[in-house]
Amino acid sequence: MIPYGRQSISAEDKAAVLAVLDSEWLTQGPAVPRFEAVAAAICGAPHAMAVSSGTAALHLGCLALDIGPGDRVWTSPITFVASANCARYCGASVDFVDIDADSINLDAKVLADKLHAARRDGKLPKLVIPVHFAGRSCDMEAIGELSREFGFRVMEDACHAFGAKDDQGHPVGACRHSDMTVTSFHPVKIVTTGEGGMLTTANPEIAERISRLRSHGIVRNPEQMTGQPDGPWYYEQIELGYNYRMTDLQAALGASQLDRLPQFLARRRQLVKRYRQLLAGLPVQLTAHGADDHSAWHLFVIRVEAQRRLAIFQALRAADIGVNVHYIPVHLQSDYRRLGFAPGMFPVAEQYYREAVTLPLFPGLDDTGQDQVVAALAEALQ
Ligand SMILES: *Cc1c(COP(=O)(O)O)cnc(C)c1O
């Protein structure tokens, strides 16, 4: 089976992990800050905080912005469930903003209309979470402008877009139009730490709060304590946090992976270019991706006739091609329908979902494998 995505692990990656096993620290040692420093430089962000998963990063981001009961958080319906669940962990309510049919990203024009209506009803969101679907940045300039006009916070979900650039060519993660950016290092993503995630921000208070919340809300610096320490052993829990730390084993793998980020991105872009050539003439629709060298190209999604999608998907799976569908609209999950969401509420997202098929795309996919994918697709489309 050729999977839709797969990690690429080198001899150097393995050596980096083994070196940590021989060291004094398996966790809370020097590998995490080292990984954070390199990642921050890549993103052009002053602060990077590594955590145990992308989901943990989303949760901590909400907590650091004081999202709680009574607050509203808006995101895209075409994303992994974690982008929406993070708000619910904090007791906030979730709503969705329909997507742009070409980019599959949250549509900034739909967002503007929904914000005007929400202002009239006194129901503005406290936080909007744009998701950079498949690796392409949302229109962050437009979203940033709306955030200033309507007074909401912005957390970018860049789990697909580590190493990407926005439409203006600035690195995703620099947070030029947001409070923070979240990414994931799950094995199918751009670089991996096994499980892992990260938040970047330009705001030092947010950075400090997240560093504290990822480790139980504990501080060790007497200046941050509410009173005098009892002695040199003393630490103080000044708010309720979690154990969302990344281990040194993971961070060492991540730092080693970052050395190959340019190669990973180049190979993904090369495969995309090849897909475009090979798919020309077939009855499939590609998603618009802006400048090719801006997207991180986490996913390669094609759209086929809705009535034929199931048969095409099954034919590809039968031919050992590990196609997938990204994503089932979050509002159609039973756990969201229970909250009152229903089919028809976000029609552009729902139509996209009926047509979408994700083809394999990962740095280790060779030309022969890609030819096999296209041949099986051409046959399935007949
Ligand atoms: C992968 C992913 C997440 C969650 O990341 P984990 O590291 O798996 O917790 C969140 N949002 C999006 C868009 C993702 O693709």
Short mmCIF file of C-alpha atoms and ligand atoms in Angstrom, two decimals:
data_model
loop_
_atom_site.label_atom_id
_atom_site.label_comp_id
_atom_site.label_asym_id
_atom_site.label_seq_id
_atom_site.Cartn_x
_atom_site.Cartn_y
_atom_site.Cartn_z
CA MET A 1 0.00 0.00 0.00
CA ILE A 2 1.32 3.46 -0.91
CA PRO A 3 0.07 5.60 2.01
CA TYR A 4 -1.21 9.18 1.62
CA GLY A 5 1.57 10.42 3.89
CA ARG A 6 4.59 8.93 5.59
CA GLN A 7 7.51 10.06 7.73
CA SER A 8 11.08 10.06 6.39
CA ILE A 9 13.62 8.88 8.98
CA SER A 10 17.36 9.07 8.21
CA ALA A 11 20.42 7.51 9.84
CA GLU A 12 21.15 10.96 11.33
CA ASP A 13 17.68 11.06 12.90
CA LYS A 14 18.28 7.69 14.54
CA ALA A 15 21.73 8.73 15.79
CA ALA A 16 20.26 11.91 17.30
CA VAL A 17 17.69 9.91 19.28
CA LEU A 18 20.27 7.33 20.41
CA ALA A 19 22.56 10.12 21.64
CA VAL A 20 19.79 11.33 23.95
CA LEU A 21 19.32 7.80 25.31
CA ASP A 22 23.00 7.83 26.32
CA SER A 23 22.72 11.28 27.90
CA GLU A 24 21.68 12.36 31.36
CA TRP A 25 18.31 13.77 30.29
CA LEU A 26 15.43 11.96 28.61
CA THR A 27 13.14 14.90 29.25
CA GLN A 28 13.53 18.54 30.38
CA GLY A 29 17.15 18.53 29.22
CA PRO A 30 18.93 20.64 26.60
CA ALA A 31 17.39 19.11 23.44
CA VAL A 32 14.03 20.88 23.75
CA PRO A 33 15.35 24.47 23.94
CA ARG A 34 17.76 23.66 21.11
CA PHE A 35 14.90 22.40 18.93
CA GLU A 36 12.79 25.42 19.88
CA ALA A 37 15.55 27.86 18.89
CA VAL A 38 15.96 26.35 15.42
CA ALA A 39 12.20 26.15 14.85
CA ALA A 40 11.72 29.76 16.00
CA ALA A 41 14.37 30.93 13.52
CA ILE A 42 12.67 29.05 10.67
CA CYS A 43 9.32 30.63 11.53
CA GLY A 44 10.78 34.09 12.08
CA ALA A 45 9.17 34.13 15.54
CA PRO A 46 10.81 35.41 18.75
CA HIS A 47 9.32 32.60 20.88
CA ALA A 48 8.70 28.88 20.22
CA MET A 49 7.35 26.46 22.83
CA ALA A 50 7.51 22.73 22.10
CA VAL A 51 4.72 20.60 23.54
CA SER A 52 3.48 17.00 23.47
CA SER A 53 1.13 17.32 20.45
CA GLY A 54 -0.55 19.77 18.12
CA THR A 55 -3.75 19.21 20.08
CA ALA A 56 -2.00 20.14 23.34
CA ALA A 57 -0.66 23.26 21.61
CA LEU A 58 -4.19 24.27 20.54
CA HIS A 59 -5.48 23.69 24.07
CA LEU A 60 -2.68 25.73 25.65
CA GLY A 61 -3.21 28.50 23.10
CA CYS A 62 -6.85 28.80 24.15
CA LEU A 63 -5.89 28.78 27.84
CA ALA A 64 -3.24 31.46 27.34
CA LEU A 65 -5.91 33.69 25.76
CA ASP A 66 -8.24 33.04 28.73
CA ILE A 67 -10.86 31.28 26.60
CA GLY A 68 -13.56 29.96 28.92
CA PRO A 69 -17.27 29.37 29.46
CA GLY A 70 -19.41 31.94 27.65
CA ASP A 71 -16.74 32.64 25.02
CA ARG A 72 -17.20 31.87 21.32
CA VAL A 73 -14.48 30.40 19.12
CA TRP A 74 -14.81 30.15 15.33
CA THR A 75 -12.85 27.89 12.99
CA SER A 76 -13.11 26.15 9.63
CA PRO A 77 -15.37 23.11 9.19
CA ILE A 78 -12.74 21.51 6.92
CA THR A 79 -10.08 20.61 9.44
CA PHE A 80 -9.12 17.91 11.89
CA VAL A 81 -11.48 17.84 14.88
CA ALA A 82 -8.74 19.12 17.22
CA SER A 83 -8.98 22.67 15.77
CA ALA A 84 -12.50 22.93 17.18
CA ASN A 85 -12.23 20.64 20.22
CA CYS A 86 -9.62 22.88 21.89
CA ALA A 87 -12.26 25.54 22.54
CA ARG A 88 -14.61 22.99 24.08
CA TYR A 89 -11.86 21.77 26.44
CA CYS A 90 -12.03 25.27 27.91
CA GLY A 91 -15.82 25.34 28.14
CA ALA A 92 -16.24 27.77 25.23
CA SER A 93 -18.71 27.25 22.39
CA VAL A 94 -17.62 26.56 18.81
CA ASP A 95 -18.99 27.83 15.52
CA PHE A 96 -17.71 27.51 11.97
CA VAL A 97 -17.02 29.80 9.02
CA ASP A 98 -17.61 28.26 5.60
CA ILE A 99 -14.67 27.76 3.25
CA ASP A 100 -13.59 29.32 -0.01
CA ALA A 101 -14.36 26.78 -2.76
CA ASP A 102 -10.97 27.23 -4.46
CA SER A 103 -8.46 27.29 -1.60
CA ILE A 104 -10.54 25.20 0.89
CA ASN A 105 -9.43 27.72 3.54
CA LEU A 106 -11.82 29.61 5.79
CA ASP A 107 -13.29 32.33 3.55
CA ALA A 108 -12.37 35.81 4.81
CA LYS A 109 -15.42 37.33 3.04
CA VAL A 110 -17.79 34.87 4.72
CA LEU A 111 -16.00 35.65 7.99
CA ALA A 112 -16.61 39.39 7.50
CA ASP A 113 -20.34 38.86 6.86
CA LYS A 114 -20.68 36.55 9.85
CA LEU A 115 -18.87 39.09 12.07
CA HIS A 116 -21.23 41.91 11.03
CA ALA A 117 -24.23 39.71 11.87
CA ALA A 118 -22.64 38.63 15.17
CA ARG A 119 -22.02 42.26 16.15
CA ARG A 120 -25.69 43.06 15.56
CA ASP A 121 -26.66 40.10 17.78
CA GLY A 122 -24.02 40.82 20.43
CA LYS A 123 -22.41 37.43 19.77
CA LEU A 124 -18.91 38.22 18.54
CA PRO A 125 -16.23 35.52 18.87
CA LYS A 126 -13.32 35.97 21.27
CA LEU A 127 -11.03 33.86 19.10
CA VAL A 128 -10.85 32.80 15.44
CA ILE A 129 -8.69 29.80 14.45
CA PRO A 130 -7.86 29.91 10.72
CA VAL A 131 -6.51 26.57 9.44
CA HIS A 132 -3.89 26.63 6.68
CA PHE A 133 -5.42 23.72 4.81
CA ALA A 134 -3.05 21.35 2.99
CA GLY A 135 -0.16 23.74 3.69
CA ARG A 136 -1.44 26.92 2.10
CA SER A 137 -1.72 29.98 4.33
CA CYS A 138 -5.14 31.56 4.80
CA ASP A 139 -5.51 35.21 3.80
CA MET A 140 -3.96 36.41 7.05
CA GLU A 141 -3.82 40.06 6.03
CA ALA A 142 -7.61 40.13 5.65
CA ILE A 143 -8.17 38.11 8.83
CA GLY A 144 -5.76 40.34 10.77
CA GLU A 145 -7.62 43.45 9.61
CA LEU A 146 -10.94 41.95 10.71
CA SER A 147 -9.45 41.01 14.11
CA ARG A 148 -8.58 44.68 14.72
CA GLU A 149 -11.99 45.89 13.53
CA PHE A 150 -14.02 43.38 15.56
CA GLY A 151 -11.64 42.83 18.47
CA PHE A 152 -11.09 39.07 18.37
CA ARG A 153 -7.86 37.13 18.94
CA VAL A 154 -6.30 34.92 16.26
CA MET A 155 -4.58 31.54 16.65
CA GLU A 156 -3.32 30.11 13.35
CA ASP A 157 -3.62 26.33 13.01
CA ALA A 158 -0.54 25.67 10.89
CA CYS A 159 -0.40 21.92 11.55
CA HIS A 160 -0.22 21.45 7.76
CA ALA A 161 2.02 24.41 7.08
CA PHE A 162 5.34 24.23 8.93
CA GLY A 163 7.91 25.80 6.61
CA ALA A 164 5.26 27.49 4.46
CA LYS A 165 5.07 31.18 3.53
CA ASP A 166 2.00 33.41 3.53
CA ASP A 167 0.71 35.20 0.41
CA GLN A 168 3.14 38.05 1.04
CA GLY A 169 6.09 35.65 1.28
CA HIS A 170 6.58 35.88 5.05
CA PRO A 171 7.11 32.65 6.99
CA VAL A 172 4.03 31.04 8.55
CA GLY A 173 4.56 31.11 12.31
CA ALA A 174 5.93 34.66 12.45
CA CYS A 175 2.48 35.74 13.74
CA ARG A 176 2.40 39.04 11.83
CA HIS A 177 -1.42 38.97 11.89
CA SER A 178 -2.11 36.64 14.81
CA ASP A 179 -1.47 36.15 18.52
CA MET A 180 0.09 32.74 18.01
CA THR A 181 0.60 29.90 15.56
CA VAL A 182 0.26 26.18 16.30
CA THR A 183 1.89 23.32 14.47
CA SER A 184 2.00 19.52 14.77
CA PHE A 185 4.86 17.06 14.42
CA HIS A 186 2.71 13.95 13.98
CA PRO A 187 4.40 11.49 11.56
CA VAL A 188 2.26 12.44 8.55
CA LYS A 189 3.02 16.16 8.92
CA ILE A 190 5.89 18.12 7.35
CA VAL A 191 8.48 17.16 9.99
CA THR A 192 7.96 14.71 12.84
CA THR A 193 8.86 14.09 16.47
CA GLY A 194 6.63 10.98 16.73
CA GLU A 195 3.95 12.91 18.60
CA GLY A 196 4.63 16.57 19.19
CA GLY A 197 3.56 20.11 18.61
CA MET A 198 4.66 23.70 18.96
CA LEU A 199 3.36 27.20 19.49
CA THR A 200 5.12 30.28 18.20
CA THR A 201 4.33 33.84 19.20
CA ALA A 202 5.75 37.34 19.10
CA ASN A 203 4.14 38.13 22.47
CA PRO A 204 6.47 37.52 25.47
CA GLU A 205 3.60 37.31 28.00
CA ILE A 206 1.84 34.63 25.95
CA ALA A 207 5.16 32.76 25.63
CA GLU A 208 5.73 32.81 29.38
CA ARG A 209 2.18 31.73 30.14
CA ILE A 210 2.36 28.79 27.72
CA SER A 211 5.72 27.65 29.10
CA ARG A 212 4.15 27.59 32.55
CA LEU A 213 0.87 25.95 31.54
CA ARG A 214 2.64 23.12 29.70
CA SER A 215 4.26 22.12 33.01
CA HIS A 216 1.44 22.19 35.61
CA GLY A 217 1.32 25.97 35.97
CA ILE A 218 4.44 25.74 38.17
CA VAL A 219 7.10 28.46 38.47
CA ARG A 220 10.58 28.14 39.99
CA ASN A 221 11.72 31.73 39.66
CA PRO A 222 11.06 33.52 43.04
CA GLU A 223 10.20 36.72 41.14
CA GLN A 224 7.13 35.00 39.67
CA MET A 225 5.91 33.64 43.02
CA THR A 226 3.16 35.24 45.06
CA GLY A 227 5.23 35.09 48.29
CA GLN A 228 8.64 34.16 49.64
CA PRO A 229 9.96 30.67 48.78
CA ASP A 230 10.34 28.32 51.80
CA GLY A 231 13.84 27.40 50.60
CA PRO A 232 15.90 26.50 47.56
CA TRP A 233 13.69 23.44 46.84
CA TYR A 234 10.61 25.57 46.50
CA TYR A 235 8.34 25.74 43.48
CA GLU A 236 4.90 27.26 43.33
CA GLN A 237 1.85 26.32 41.28
CA ILE A 238 0.39 29.71 40.49
CA GLU A 239 -2.35 28.44 38.16
CA LEU A 240 -3.78 25.13 36.96
CA GLY A 241 -1.67 23.67 34.16
CA TYR A 242 -1.00 20.32 32.52
CA ASN A 243 1.85 17.97 31.67
CA TYR A 244 2.07 18.79 27.96
CA ARG A 245 5.88 18.73 27.78
CA MET A 246 7.87 17.35 24.86
CA THR A 247 10.64 14.86 25.70
CA ASP A 248 14.31 15.30 24.76
CA LEU A 249 14.04 12.15 22.62
CA GLN A 250 11.34 13.82 20.54
CA ALA A 251 13.10 17.17 20.37
CA ALA A 252 16.36 15.57 19.20
CA LEU A 253 14.46 13.80 16.42
CA GLY A 254 12.73 17.07 15.55
CA ALA A 255 15.96 19.08 15.40
CA SER A 256 17.51 16.45 13.13
CA GLN A 257 14.40 16.52 10.91
CA LEU A 258 14.63 20.31 10.62
CA ASP A 259 18.02 19.90 8.93
CA ARG A 260 16.15 18.27 6.06
CA LEU A 261 13.14 20.62 5.97
CA PRO A 262 14.33 22.32 2.75
CA GLN A 263 14.69 18.91 1.06
CA PHE A 264 11.29 17.76 2.34
CA LEU A 265 9.59 20.88 0.99
CA ALA A 266 11.44 20.73 -2.33
CA ARG A 267 10.46 17.10 -2.92
CA ARG A 268 6.82 17.76 -2.03
CA ARG A 269 6.74 20.68 -4.49
CA GLN A 270 8.42 18.62 -7.19
CA LEU A 271 5.85 15.83 -6.76
CA VAL A 272 3.03 18.38 -6.97
CA LYS A 273 4.42 19.75 -10.21
CA ARG A 274 4.60 16.22 -11.57
CA TYR A 275 1.04 15.43 -10.43
CA ARG A 276 -0.17 18.49 -12.33
CA GLN A 277 1.49 17.28 -15.52
CA LEU A 278 0.36 13.68 -15.10
CA LEU A 279 -3.22 14.58 -14.19
CA ALA A 280 -3.73 17.07 -17.04
CA GLY A 281 -6.52 15.73 -19.24
CA LEU A 282 -8.09 13.60 -16.49
CA PRO A 283 -11.55 14.66 -15.22
CA VAL A 284 -10.33 15.82 -11.82
CA GLN A 285 -10.27 19.26 -10.25
CA LEU A 286 -7.25 20.51 -8.31
CA THR A 287 -7.41 22.94 -5.42
CA ALA A 288 -5.98 26.43 -5.93
CA HIS A 289 -2.72 26.84 -4.07
CA GLY A 290 -1.38 30.31 -4.80
CA ALA A 291 2.36 30.43 -5.38
CA ASP A 292 3.64 26.84 -5.44
CA ASP A 293 6.73 27.64 -3.44
CA HIS A 294 4.69 29.21 -0.64
CA SER A 295 2.57 26.21 0.34
CA ALA A 296 4.18 23.46 2.43
CA TRP A 297 2.06 20.96 0.45
CA HIS A 298 1.06 18.69 3.31
CA LEU A 299 -1.80 17.20 1.27
CA PHE A 300 -2.55 16.74 -2.40
CA VAL A 301 -6.33 16.79 -2.78
CA ILE A 302 -8.24 16.19 -6.00
CA ARG A 303 -11.95 16.64 -6.51
CA VAL A 304 -14.01 14.20 -8.56
CA GLU A 305 -17.70 13.94 -9.41
CA ALA A 306 -19.55 13.46 -6.12
CA GLN A 307 -21.63 10.53 -7.42
CA ARG A 308 -18.47 8.65 -8.39
CA ARG A 309 -16.24 9.49 -5.42
CA LEU A 310 -16.96 6.30 -3.44
CA ALA A 311 -16.31 4.01 -6.43
CA ILE A 312 -13.09 5.85 -7.31
CA PHE A 313 -11.91 5.70 -3.70
CA GLN A 314 -12.65 1.98 -3.48
CA ALA A 315 -10.91 1.24 -6.79
CA LEU A 316 -7.79 3.08 -5.62
CA ARG A 317 -7.74 1.26 -2.29
CA ALA A 318 -8.18 -2.04 -4.15
CA ALA A 319 -5.14 -1.07 -6.24
CA ASP A 320 -3.14 -0.63 -3.00
CA ILE A 321 -3.16 3.16 -3.14
CA GLY A 322 -3.76 4.50 0.37
CA VAL A 323 -6.03 7.37 -0.61
CA ASN A 324 -7.85 9.22 2.14
CA VAL A 325 -10.41 12.00 2.63
CA HIS A 326 -9.50 15.26 4.39
CA TYR A 327 -11.78 16.06 6.08
CA ILE A 328 -15.23 14.98 7.16
CA PRO A 329 -16.67 18.42 8.02
CA VAL A 330 -16.31 18.78 11.79
CA HIS A 331 -19.88 20.04 12.25
CA LEU A 332 -21.21 16.76 10.80
CA GLN A 333 -19.53 14.62 13.50
CA SER A 334 -22.19 13.12 15.79
CA ASP A 335 -20.61 14.83 18.80
CA TYR A 336 -21.14 18.19 17.05
CA ARG A 337 -24.64 17.39 15.77
CA ARG A 338 -25.50 16.82 19.40
CA LEU A 339 -24.63 20.49 19.93
CA GLY A 340 -27.12 21.54 17.25
CA PHE A 341 -25.07 21.47 14.05
CA ALA A 342 -26.74 19.91 11.02
CA PRO A 343 -26.18 19.19 7.33
CA GLY A 344 -26.72 22.25 5.14
CA MET A 345 -25.20 24.74 7.57
CA PHE A 346 -21.87 25.08 5.70
CA PRO A 347 -22.76 24.16 2.12
CA VAL A 348 -19.42 24.96 0.43
CA ALA A 349 -17.57 22.72 2.89
CA GLU A 350 -20.15 19.96 2.49
CA GLN A 351 -19.97 20.04 -1.32
CA TYR A 352 -16.16 19.93 -1.16
CA TYR A 353 -16.37 16.93 1.19
CA ARG A 354 -18.55 14.98 -1.26
CA GLU A 355 -15.90 15.34 -3.98
CA ALA A 356 -12.54 15.20 -2.18
CA VAL A 357 -9.90 12.47 -2.44
CA THR A 358 -6.39 12.85 -1.00
CA LEU A 359 -3.67 11.27 -3.15
CA PRO A 360 -0.31 10.12 -1.71
CA LEU A 361 2.22 12.92 -1.20
CA PHE A 362 5.32 12.59 1.01
CA PRO A 363 9.07 13.11 0.51
CA GLY A 364 9.81 9.37 0.22
CA LEU A 365 7.33 8.87 -2.66
CA ASP A 366 9.40 8.15 -5.77
CA ASP A 367 8.43 8.84 -9.37
CA THR A 368 7.58 5.17 -9.98
CA GLY A 369 5.21 5.14 -7.01
CA GLN A 370 3.60 8.35 -8.20
CA ASP A 371 3.17 6.90 -11.72
CA GLN A 372 1.42 3.92 -10.11
CA VAL A 373 -0.97 6.25 -8.29
CA VAL A 374 -1.84 8.13 -11.48
CA ALA A 375 -2.26 4.94 -13.52
CA ALA A 376 -4.64 3.50 -10.91
CA LEU A 377 -6.55 6.79 -10.81
CA ALA A 378 -6.84 6.97 -14.62
CA GLU A 379 -8.25 3.44 -14.62
CA ALA A 380 -10.67 4.21 -11.77
CA LEU A 381 -11.94 7.27 -13.65
CA GLN A 382 -12.78 5.29 -16.82
C1 LIG B 1 -2.70 17.06 12.88
C2 LIG B 1 -3.59 18.20 13.12
C3 LIG B 1 -3.93 18.64 14.41
C4 LIG B 1 -3.56 17.89 15.64
O1 LIG B 1 -2.23 17.63 15.79
P1 LIG B 1 -1.74 16.39 16.70
O2 LIG B 1 -0.26 16.62 16.78
O3 LIG B 1 -2.10 15.15 15.98
O4 LIG B 1 -2.41 16.53 18.02
C5 LIG B 1 -4.68 19.80 14.52
N1 LIG B 1 -5.10 20.48 13.44
C6 LIG B 1 -4.82 20.07 12.19
C7 LIG B 1 -5.29 20.88 11.05
C8 LIG B 1 -4.08 18.91 11.99
O5 LIG B 1 -3.83 18.50 10.75
#
